[in-house]
Amino acid sequence: MREITFGAAVNEAMAEEMRLDESIIILGEDVAEAGTPFKVLSGLVEEFGTERVIDTPISEPGFTGIAVGAAMTGLRPIVDLMFGDFLFLIMDQLCNQAAKTHYMSGGKLSVPMVLRTNMGATRRSAAQHSQSLQALVAHIPGLKVAMPSSAYEAKGLMKTAIRDNNPVVIFEDKLMYNDKAEVPEEEYLINFGEANILRPGTDITLIATSSMVQQAEMAANTLADQNISAEVIDPRTISPLDETTLINSVKKTSHAIVIDEGHQNYGITAEIAARISEKAFYYLDAPVQRLGAMDVPVPFSPVLEDLTVPTAQQIHERVVMVLEGKI
Amino acid sequence: MAHEIIMPALGMAQETGRLVAWLKNEGDAVKKGDPLMEVETDKSTMEVEAQHDGFLANVSAFENTDVPVGEVVALIVENLEAAPQEKKRASEKNNNDNEQNLPNETSIKKETKPAEDFPAPSASNGSLDEQKIEGPSFTKEKILASPKLRSLAAAENLNLIELKKAGFTEPFKAADLSSLRQLSSHQGKMPLRNNATSLVSKSSFLIFMSEINSASEKNISSELIFASFISASLRVIINSEIIGIKYKSGEELNSVLYQDPDKFQLENIRPSNNDIAITAEVCDLTATDFIQLSGDINSDINFTISDFSEQYMITLDWQPNKISQQNALSLLRDLSMRIKSPLKQLL
């Protein structure tokens, strides 16, 4: 099967959907001429024109507000938020308006909008361009949150997001745009709320999102050399969350570690760990562990920055500690 | 049917109320609406009325004391005989509460089979005795164990405290279940057994067997010789006129009973149909491929005999409460000697 990059997969998903549905537009900073700083959208303005691929002024609240209104009145906008860190600027448009419109209008209005943005540290972009803020959005009822972990996932989840009649936020790891994976030429969708068991195992369940899926898989490989069988699960969407798959896995393995690149405090790892403790408590043979980003502003110093993000080695070490009863 | 009378909350942030006075005495008949007690809070007093007809019973709060809101201070019962015997003063109850809530262990204990070392406290035993029996250090502490082990142990009615007593490291995990099972079975009906094994050269025994078979016309099996030797060895340590040996042998390990086989000529030894006590059991595995077999042991002394290349492997498995280690070892030594040098028997 052909291999394409994560960025190309996102591009392909958007282009395919835009060809199918003329109501889909893209708006954001540097989306047209520049094709975004990560070049993910290159070529789209040439095919679909500036009417549908719209460069906006530098005003995130402005263009997100425009998109919410356009979505309520018949278009299907894809908002490009250049950095996930800018979410703080659009909280009202996203969380107060987009997330609640369908509910507050008694179902008369809906907001079929996709907000694609990014996450991930270790790009030497300092504290205001390196955050992973998925927990902030997943906390709000009315928003769906997808976290693709590969090119294949990115394309399938983006297409599903565009076809969803409710606001969806997609977090792409900005360090994965050049990672290649097998992506079929024929069309496919990935359903929301269906976790992916990447590697079956019997001793411990590693639940990892986005960039952390790779780390978990690497850890599972080195653990296999020690005869430790780790099951790696990618929830794909953290809202809705495929609780059943996660719980069933933990019932089988009796051990779990949750890994996400967001800050650990009050984060995705906390939520998933809590659900496991609630619903698989009597099957647990050790406390559920969390590995999230260190609870500090992401440092600019490369040496320090690298220390703040969970790694395969950390996962490996934690697994051994859990299974040896040292926790 | 008893109705509880509780200290009411009369203010917003009130934690206790002062019981100023009882307006009825214990045992008095009360009617619904009768004032029962006077309660003071935040400088106001009010009367608490009975909500049911009956008799005032189990008064547990003194006048002029502060009682936590929600605390039961008395009962209204339909007839006085039915009043629960248990009577606690409200002021003491807090202490008792701690005792009741703390040890989950106590409730777990009740579920497990009473072990010999820890007889179930009878009703006549005071709480002091109970503490002595269980040991305060075990009943008052929490046991750290994984939820998985707890549920597995609960399903088999096993008490985690056995792991703690045996000195296992907390927190206990599912991997400790097999140890817990063993500890619990020893605690319960099956006593811990000890064993010792010796290896004895076959050569003299086989020569002995072929010689007596060529002398007598009958075919004397190793089984008869073993039974005879074991019986003779047992007599050294057992104060019993009659020695009964339950002997399992052959491929199917069918059992027969021998009575005092050492008192007969080898060719005259016959299985017994008498109803006699079994002194020892012998599991003769020489006709099988096995060298060890555990379980299904009912007597205090059990021998297992098996082929081990040019040697016999003889395992003695004994119940330490009944047989001392000294006696057990001399028994095994004596038998090994007889098999090793069977001709000495005849001298």
XYZ file of C-alpha atoms in Angstrom:
674
model
C 0.000 0.000 0.000
C 1.192 3.521 -0.665
C 2.648 5.556 2.179
C 1.941 9.255 2.602
C 2.750 11.779 5.295
C 0.428 12.801 8.108
C 0.208 16.294 6.576
C -0.646 14.933 3.132
C -3.330 12.710 4.666
C -5.012 15.707 6.295
C -4.792 17.638 3.044
C -6.249 14.733 1.093
C -9.137 14.303 3.507
C -10.098 17.972 3.258
C -9.746 18.077 -0.526
C -11.854 14.933 -0.992
C -14.618 16.256 1.192
C -14.503 19.727 -0.433
C -14.969 18.101 -3.836
C -18.021 16.269 -2.531
C -19.642 19.186 -0.718
C -19.475 22.775 -1.915
C -20.603 24.143 1.420
C -17.251 23.268 2.963
C -14.929 26.253 3.385
C -11.585 26.706 5.121
C -10.687 29.822 7.025
C -7.774 30.866 9.155
C -4.419 32.598 9.149
C -2.061 31.765 6.275
C -4.259 28.935 5.025
C -4.360 30.003 1.378
C -1.158 31.467 -0.043
C 1.141 29.978 2.585
C -0.719 26.701 3.064
C -0.106 27.073 6.832
C 3.319 27.238 8.467
C 3.408 23.429 8.327
C 2.451 23.374 4.614
C -0.408 21.020 5.349
C -2.910 22.910 3.198
C -0.635 23.524 0.209
C -2.472 23.316 -3.085
C -5.982 23.706 -1.739
C -6.393 27.357 -2.663
C -5.260 26.531 -6.194
C -8.001 23.940 -6.547
C -10.834 25.550 -4.604
C -10.073 29.271 -4.919
C -9.988 32.096 -2.410
C -13.777 31.991 -2.022
C -13.488 28.658 -0.214
C -9.976 28.858 1.215
C -9.965 32.154 3.030
C -6.956 33.917 4.526
C -8.181 35.917 7.497
C -6.677 38.778 9.454
C -4.812 37.846 12.640
C -7.885 37.643 14.831
C -8.718 34.188 16.102
C -11.887 35.234 17.941
C -13.019 37.034 14.795
C -12.673 34.234 12.280
C -13.863 31.564 14.696
C -16.963 33.642 15.402
C -17.533 34.038 11.666
C -17.230 30.274 11.250
C -19.743 29.557 14.013
C -22.240 31.908 12.399
C -21.588 30.453 8.930
C -22.082 26.943 10.302
C -25.404 27.893 11.865
C -26.585 29.274 8.535
C -25.691 26.510 6.143
C -21.949 26.306 5.497
C -19.613 23.648 6.831
C -16.519 25.601 7.824
C -13.151 24.157 8.740
C -11.375 26.588 11.033
C -7.607 26.419 11.014
C -6.156 27.506 14.340
C -2.444 27.841 13.656
C -1.370 26.778 17.159
C -3.378 24.966 19.787
C -2.163 27.558 22.273
C -4.469 30.090 20.608
C -7.484 28.170 21.953
C -7.449 30.540 24.904
C -8.399 33.339 22.495
C -11.477 31.584 21.135
C -12.930 30.082 24.259
C -16.185 31.994 24.055
C -16.777 31.292 20.357
C -15.983 27.602 20.787
C -17.221 26.712 24.247
C -20.060 29.151 24.847
C -21.406 29.457 21.303
C -20.491 26.515 19.090
C -20.783 23.871 21.824
C -24.150 25.057 23.140
C -26.068 26.349 20.128
C -27.741 23.085 19.217
C -28.865 22.540 22.802
C -29.987 26.118 23.474
C -31.904 26.437 20.217
C -33.888 23.334 21.058
C -32.266 21.529 18.151
C -33.247 24.143 15.573
C -29.674 25.202 14.904
C -26.540 23.164 14.613
C -22.884 24.038 14.183
C -21.281 21.623 11.692
C -17.829 23.092 12.152
C -14.396 21.511 12.383
C -11.672 23.240 14.316
C -8.361 21.771 13.286
C -5.463 22.748 15.460
C -2.327 21.210 16.880
C -0.496 20.189 20.021
C 2.859 18.794 21.034
C 6.125 19.989 22.524
C 9.798 19.434 21.680
C 9.675 21.720 18.629
C 11.650 24.420 20.485
C 8.722 26.807 20.206
C 8.618 27.858 23.867
C 5.765 27.987 26.319
C 3.149 29.764 24.162
C 3.418 27.562 21.072
C 3.967 24.106 22.562
C 1.009 23.299 24.710
C -1.308 20.308 24.392
C -4.660 21.679 25.472
C -7.061 18.865 24.568
C -8.284 18.533 28.145
C -9.533 22.120 28.058
C -11.842 21.322 25.157
C -12.787 17.766 26.140
C -14.174 19.182 29.367
C -16.960 20.986 27.500
C -20.157 19.045 26.701
C -21.142 19.615 23.089
C -17.654 19.376 21.635
C -16.160 16.237 20.123
C -12.419 15.828 20.313
C -10.333 13.661 17.979
C -6.614 12.949 18.382
C -5.180 11.186 15.318
C -2.034 9.157 15.968
C -0.903 8.487 12.381
C -1.492 9.518 8.774
C -4.116 6.793 8.423
C -5.948 7.967 11.520
C -5.633 11.619 10.505
C -7.388 11.106 7.197
C -10.167 8.877 8.483
C -10.913 11.021 11.512
C -10.825 14.290 9.514
C -13.368 12.997 7.017
C -15.656 11.838 9.810
C -15.249 15.196 11.542
C -16.200 17.142 8.416
C -19.339 15.043 7.973
C -20.366 15.443 11.606
C -23.169 17.940 12.187
C -21.684 19.098 15.466
C -18.538 21.006 16.341
C -15.456 18.778 16.315
C -11.980 19.776 17.451
C -9.071 17.846 15.937
C -5.684 18.016 17.617
C -2.818 17.115 15.308
C 0.652 16.633 16.710
C 2.752 19.242 14.939
C 5.808 16.981 15.115
C 4.102 14.188 13.214
C 3.252 16.085 9.989
C 6.140 14.437 8.148
C 5.621 10.940 9.573
C 4.560 8.492 6.898
C 2.096 5.642 7.188
C 0.120 3.386 4.884
C -3.035 5.142 3.714
C -5.349 3.411 1.240
C -6.291 5.270 -1.925
C -9.911 4.254 -1.625
C -12.216 6.168 0.670
C -12.618 5.196 4.338
C -13.961 6.805 7.476
C -13.012 6.160 11.119
C -15.980 6.211 13.469
C -15.776 8.388 16.535
C -15.839 6.598 19.886
C -14.178 3.434 18.592
C -10.796 2.819 20.168
C -8.089 1.046 18.215
C -6.229 -1.853 19.802
C -2.867 -1.485 18.062
C -1.235 -4.357 19.848
C -2.954 -7.005 21.917
C -1.351 -7.980 25.201
C -2.076 -9.679 28.484
C 0.032 -8.109 31.237
C -0.717 -4.392 31.145
C -2.849 -1.940 29.183
C -1.151 1.160 27.773
C -3.740 3.742 26.784
C -2.068 6.447 24.724
C -3.236 9.364 22.615
C -1.795 11.062 19.536
C 1.995 11.341 19.734
C 2.111 9.111 22.785
C 0.804 6.116 20.809
C 4.199 5.797 19.097
C 5.974 6.003 22.434
C 3.695 3.365 23.908
C 4.306 1.063 20.958
C 8.067 1.502 21.280
C 7.810 0.707 24.979
C 5.687 -2.360 24.207
C 8.414 -3.571 21.841
C 11.188 -3.302 24.394
C 8.925 -4.796 27.063
C 8.310 -7.801 24.819
C 12.046 -8.519 25.011
C 11.529 -8.920 28.757
C 8.539 -11.189 28.173
C 6.104 -8.504 29.261
C 3.037 -8.431 27.061
C 1.608 -4.899 26.836
C -1.671 -4.080 25.134
C -1.549 -0.700 23.380
C -4.827 1.110 22.823
C -5.436 4.399 21.017
C -8.826 5.836 22.001
C -8.765 7.928 18.763
C -11.411 10.289 20.142
C -11.293 11.335 23.768
C -14.822 12.689 23.462
C -16.709 10.500 22.838
C -14.514 7.976 24.653
C -14.716 4.254 23.912
C -14.891 3.297 27.543
C -15.953 -0.292 26.848
C -12.782 -1.226 24.987
C -10.584 0.367 27.639
C -12.420 -1.216 30.550
C -12.496 -4.657 28.942
C -8.778 -4.478 28.325
C -8.021 -3.531 31.923
C -10.313 -6.283 33.175
C -8.108 -8.644 31.205
C -4.695 -7.246 32.166
C -5.452 -5.868 35.671
C -2.877 -3.111 35.127
C -3.063 0.196 33.257
C -1.014 3.250 32.424
C -2.579 6.223 30.657
C -0.295 8.415 28.555
C -1.122 11.794 27.023
C 0.990 14.782 26.140
C -1.241 17.290 27.938
C -0.337 18.423 31.414
C -0.922 15.654 33.890
C -2.854 17.715 36.444
C -6.588 17.509 35.779
C -5.791 16.132 32.342
C -6.923 13.457 29.888
C -4.847 10.922 31.804
C -6.703 11.804 34.993
C -10.107 11.370 33.381
C -9.335 8.008 31.808
C -7.611 6.746 34.959
C -10.649 7.742 36.993
C -13.020 5.892 34.680
C -10.911 2.754 34.913
C -10.867 3.015 38.676
C -14.626 3.445 38.713
C -15.491 0.645 36.339
C -12.683 -1.904 36.593
C -11.763 -1.396 40.239
C -12.215 -4.976 41.349
C -10.024 -6.213 38.510
C -7.071 -3.941 39.275
C -3.955 -5.460 40.742
C -2.068 -2.169 41.012
C -2.992 1.512 41.058
C -3.684 2.988 37.611
C -0.736 5.141 36.573
C -0.682 8.396 34.609
C 2.038 9.797 32.416
C 1.339 13.311 31.201
C 3.457 16.336 30.412
C 5.229 17.817 33.406
C 3.129 20.451 35.131
C 5.318 23.385 34.158
C 5.215 25.911 31.313
C 6.986 24.197 28.405
C 10.623 25.365 28.640
C 12.411 26.918 25.662
C 15.672 25.228 26.574
C 15.800 22.057 24.451
C 17.413 20.105 27.264
C 14.682 21.069 29.687
C 11.860 20.806 27.142
C 12.694 17.184 26.386
C 12.353 16.351 30.061
C 8.752 17.523 30.217
C 7.270 15.018 27.757
C 6.666 11.317 28.480
C 8.971 8.995 26.553
C 9.024 5.328 25.612
C 11.732 4.782 28.195
C 9.638 6.348 30.940
C 6.690 4.197 29.940
C 8.884 1.105 29.980
C 10.245 1.911 33.417
C 6.812 2.632 34.816
C 5.432 -0.635 33.457
C 8.197 -2.590 35.153
C 7.560 -0.779 38.425
C 3.842 -1.509 38.259
C 4.299 -5.177 37.453
C 6.989 -5.665 40.066
C 4.684 -4.268 42.698
C 6.846 -1.240 43.432
C 3.908 1.112 43.184
C -40.967 -2.042 65.377
C -38.811 0.655 66.971
C -38.723 4.290 65.849
C -35.555 6.283 66.365
C -35.580 9.659 68.051
C -32.710 11.787 66.796
C -31.157 15.077 67.802
C -32.732 17.497 65.278
C -30.874 20.212 63.364
C -32.524 23.480 64.347
C -29.994 25.900 62.837
C -28.265 26.184 59.472
C -24.719 25.308 60.490
C -25.482 23.433 63.629
C -23.324 20.457 64.533
C -24.548 19.627 68.024
C -27.628 20.330 70.099
C -27.836 20.516 73.880
C -30.280 18.113 75.473
C -31.678 20.293 78.248
C -34.148 17.872 79.764
C -36.087 14.707 79.134
C -39.808 15.353 79.487
C -40.639 11.638 79.660
C -38.909 8.888 81.582
C -37.610 5.710 80.078
C -40.419 3.176 79.977
C -43.188 5.809 79.943
C -46.011 5.370 77.486
C -45.991 8.168 74.892
C -48.543 9.311 72.344
C -47.816 10.900 69.017
C -47.422 14.633 69.638
C -46.334 14.313 73.282
C -43.309 16.470 74.070
C -40.347 14.150 74.653
C -37.331 16.308 75.300
C -36.219 19.900 75.454
C -33.407 20.876 73.126
C -31.370 24.083 73.125
C -29.537 25.544 70.203
C -28.177 29.020 69.480
C -29.879 30.435 72.558
C -33.307 29.138 71.665
C -34.973 26.078 73.124
C -37.673 23.912 71.709
C -39.521 20.755 72.568
C -39.184 17.671 70.405
C -42.471 15.795 70.034
C -43.082 12.085 69.637
C -43.892 11.059 66.075
C -45.361 7.695 67.066
C -47.326 6.047 69.854
C -45.458 3.625 72.074
C -43.034 3.515 74.935
C -39.849 5.518 75.419
C -36.884 3.127 75.457
C -33.138 2.970 75.095
C -32.552 6.519 76.268
C -28.887 7.046 75.486
C -28.232 10.765 76.033
C -27.872 12.455 79.386
C -29.536 15.724 80.247
C -27.314 18.792 79.909
C -25.015 17.202 77.348
C -24.192 18.210 73.762
C -25.284 15.614 71.268
C -24.256 15.563 67.576
C -27.079 16.404 65.195
C -28.569 13.239 63.727
C -27.503 11.089 66.665
C -30.120 8.628 67.943
C -30.924 9.559 71.550
C -33.775 7.149 72.265
C -36.303 4.813 70.672
C -40.066 4.596 70.710
C -41.039 0.923 70.807
C -44.408 -0.752 70.542
C -43.893 -2.861 73.656
C -41.160 -2.649 76.215
C -40.060 -6.287 76.017
C -39.156 -5.778 72.388
C -36.738 -2.961 73.193
C -33.260 -3.846 71.977
C -30.960 -4.774 74.872
C -28.003 -2.896 73.562
C -27.750 0.408 75.341
C -25.103 2.979 74.609
C -24.680 6.411 76.056
C -24.479 8.991 73.325
C -21.260 10.321 74.761
C -19.636 6.895 74.562
C -20.982 6.061 71.208
C -18.368 7.958 69.255
C -15.647 5.729 70.604
C -17.632 2.644 69.837
C -18.285 3.896 66.337
C -14.599 3.943 65.641
C -14.295 0.370 66.703
C -17.190 -0.667 64.577
C -16.076 1.127 61.476
C -12.396 0.479 61.547
C -11.693 -3.167 61.179
C -13.124 -4.513 58.003
C -11.034 -7.419 59.161
C -13.512 -8.207 61.863
C -16.282 -8.682 59.402
C -14.037 -10.660 57.100
C -13.022 -12.850 60.018
C -16.565 -13.840 60.683
C -16.926 -15.192 57.180
C -13.914 -17.460 57.305
C -14.010 -20.951 58.709
C -12.981 -20.868 62.324
C -9.423 -22.046 62.505
C -8.190 -24.361 65.217
C -5.744 -21.846 66.595
C -8.358 -19.144 66.607
C -11.557 -20.539 68.050
C -14.594 -18.439 67.315
C -15.320 -16.296 70.350
C -18.431 -17.570 72.050
C -21.124 -15.222 73.215
C -19.985 -15.547 76.812
C -16.521 -14.254 75.965
C -16.156 -10.591 76.667
C -14.758 -8.213 74.092
C -11.445 -8.287 75.940
C -11.062 -11.995 75.308
C -11.905 -11.472 71.704
C -9.094 -8.980 71.351
C -6.653 -11.326 73.013
C -7.550 -14.080 70.615
C -7.294 -12.065 67.452
C -4.358 -9.947 68.489
C -4.804 -6.186 68.447
C -2.042 -5.647 65.925
C -3.928 -7.643 63.310
C -7.459 -6.453 63.906
C -6.842 -2.738 64.178
C -4.604 -2.267 61.160
C -5.769 -1.942 57.607
C -4.627 -4.634 55.229
C -3.140 -3.275 52.015
C -4.197 -5.436 49.090
C -5.082 -4.921 45.474
C -8.784 -4.820 44.603
C -8.254 -7.828 42.353
C -6.829 -9.945 45.149
C -9.587 -8.795 47.474
C -12.287 -9.893 45.067
C -10.570 -13.194 44.304
C -10.052 -13.882 48.004
C -13.636 -12.959 48.830
C -14.899 -15.337 46.156
C -13.069 -18.189 47.868
C -13.899 -16.977 51.349
C -10.223 -16.490 52.202
C -9.014 -14.026 54.808
C -6.176 -11.729 53.783
C -5.050 -11.518 57.375
C -3.358 -14.899 56.955
C -0.882 -13.279 54.541
C -0.181 -10.580 57.067
C 0.350 -13.056 59.869
C 2.698 -15.065 57.677
C 4.775 -11.937 57.073
C 4.127 -11.383 53.370
C 4.953 -7.922 52.056
C 2.072 -5.510 51.591
C 0.394 -4.543 49.403
C -0.734 -8.056 48.628
C -1.474 -8.722 44.983
C -3.215 -11.329 42.898
C 0.029 -13.294 42.708
C -0.246 -13.877 46.475
C -3.500 -15.794 46.049
C -1.868 -19.215 45.882
C 0.057 -18.510 49.089
C -3.140 -17.333 50.709
C -4.904 -20.522 49.660
C -2.146 -22.628 51.178
C -2.039 -20.642 54.389
C -5.795 -20.807 54.697
C -5.978 -24.555 54.116
C -3.344 -25.109 56.792
C -5.254 -22.864 59.109
C -8.432 -24.750 58.512
C -9.012 -28.473 58.364
C -5.812 -29.615 56.709
C -2.820 -29.427 59.032
C 0.588 -28.584 57.759
C 2.514 -31.769 57.006
C 6.214 -32.355 57.108
C 8.144 -34.746 54.955
C 11.551 -36.314 54.496
C 12.952 -38.366 51.657
C 15.717 -40.932 51.490
C 17.309 -42.775 48.589
C 18.166 -46.413 49.169
C 20.161 -48.737 46.926
C 17.997 -51.491 45.437
C 20.691 -54.095 44.894
C 20.638 -55.988 48.230
C 16.867 -55.840 48.318
C 16.554 -57.369 44.847
C 19.038 -60.127 45.653
C 17.155 -60.818 48.895
C 13.895 -61.021 47.000
C 15.188 -63.395 44.349
C 16.756 -65.653 47.005
C 13.631 -66.005 49.108
C 11.598 -66.597 45.981
C 13.912 -69.366 44.862
C 13.755 -70.895 48.357
C 9.972 -70.770 48.733
C 7.662 -72.043 46.042
C 5.493 -68.968 46.062
C 6.038 -65.727 44.279
C 6.697 -63.143 46.981
C 6.219 -59.627 45.692
C 8.190 -56.578 46.780
C 4.887 -55.285 48.148
C 4.753 -57.966 50.824
C 8.349 -57.316 51.835
C 7.798 -53.558 52.004
C 4.622 -53.984 54.040
C 6.412 -56.304 56.429
C 9.408 -53.982 56.830
C 7.242 -50.905 57.306
C 5.195 -52.691 59.902
C 8.333 -53.719 61.773
C 9.746 -50.207 61.630
C 6.483 -48.697 62.850
C 6.536 -50.915 65.903
C 9.685 -49.110 67.012
C 7.881 -45.811 67.458
C 4.205 -46.736 67.764
C 2.738 -48.006 71.050
C 0.105 -50.128 69.478
C -0.533 -53.861 69.522
C -2.040 -53.819 66.080
C -0.457 -52.192 63.094
C -2.774 -51.535 60.165
C -1.254 -50.567 56.846
C -3.270 -49.292 53.930
C -1.181 -50.213 50.917
C -1.760 -48.648 47.478
C 0.068 -50.284 44.607
C -0.072 -51.386 41.002
C -0.697 -49.208 37.974
C -4.147 -48.251 39.246
C -2.957 -47.699 42.836
C -5.660 -49.956 44.225
C -5.494 -50.216 47.973
C -5.507 -53.200 50.301
C -5.218 -53.431 54.073
C -2.559 -55.437 55.895
C -2.799 -56.246 59.564
C 0.542 -56.760 61.376
C 2.296 -58.103 58.242
C 5.599 -58.293 60.152
C 4.146 -61.050 62.347
C 3.666 -63.431 59.420
C 6.024 -65.418 57.241
C 6.332 -63.461 54.031
C 4.535 -66.102 52.017
C 1.633 -66.081 54.466
C 0.880 -62.377 54.374
C -2.683 -61.789 53.165
C -4.770 -58.673 52.862
C -7.061 -58.211 55.859
C -10.799 -57.653 55.873
C -10.837 -56.734 59.553
C -12.055 -53.341 60.575
C -8.868 -52.036 62.134
C -7.415 -48.567 62.586
C -4.945 -47.520 59.925
C -1.555 -46.761 61.412
C 0.091 -45.727 58.170
C -0.563 -45.467 54.486
C 1.833 -46.635 51.815
C 1.739 -45.383 48.277
C 3.843 -47.781 46.226
C 4.568 -46.117 42.869
C 7.097 -48.685 41.664
C 4.616 -50.060 39.129
C 3.987 -46.580 37.734
C 6.034 -43.893 36.029
C 5.557 -41.473 38.903
C 7.964 -40.692 41.670
C 5.760 -38.374 43.695
C 2.056 -38.106 44.413
C 0.524 -35.669 46.830
C -2.976 -35.200 48.193
C -5.526 -37.781 49.335
C -3.577 -38.487 52.517
C -5.700 -39.317 55.519
C -3.397 -40.895 58.050
C -0.718 -39.417 60.279
C 2.055 -41.374 58.602
C 2.354 -41.779 54.874
C 5.084 -43.546 52.914
C 5.661 -43.088 49.228
C 7.956 -45.617 47.561
C 9.108 -45.090 44.009
C 11.755 -46.235 41.586
C 14.635 -43.819 41.162
C 17.048 -45.502 38.704
C 19.112 -47.935 40.787
C 17.529 -46.760 44.005
C 14.245 -46.641 45.827
C 13.066 -43.210 46.760
C 11.219 -43.351 50.062
C 9.327 -40.304 51.211
C 7.857 -40.113 54.666
C 5.129 -37.577 55.082
C 3.877 -37.042 58.612
C 1.524 -34.976 60.669
C 3.763 -33.002 63.039
C 1.073 -32.628 65.706
C 1.014 -36.410 66.119
C 4.527 -37.559 65.314
C 7.633 -35.763 66.470
C 10.311 -35.041 63.936
C 12.735 -37.186 65.924
C 10.422 -40.202 65.752
C 9.645 -39.585 62.103
C 13.301 -39.486 61.141
C 14.170 -42.573 63.122
C 11.256 -44.335 61.461
C 12.539 -43.420 58.017
C 16.100 -44.322 58.976
C 14.987 -47.700 60.307
C 13.000 -48.539 57.194
C 15.797 -47.406 54.873
C 18.185 -49.641 56.756
C 15.908 -52.657 56.409
C 15.600 -52.155 52.660
C 19.270 -51.450 52.235
C 20.384 -54.550 54.175
C 17.401 -56.886 54.240
C 19.424 -59.872 55.371
C 20.097 -58.199 58.706
C 16.400 -58.700 59.380
C 16.845 -62.381 59.558
C 19.689 -62.307 62.038
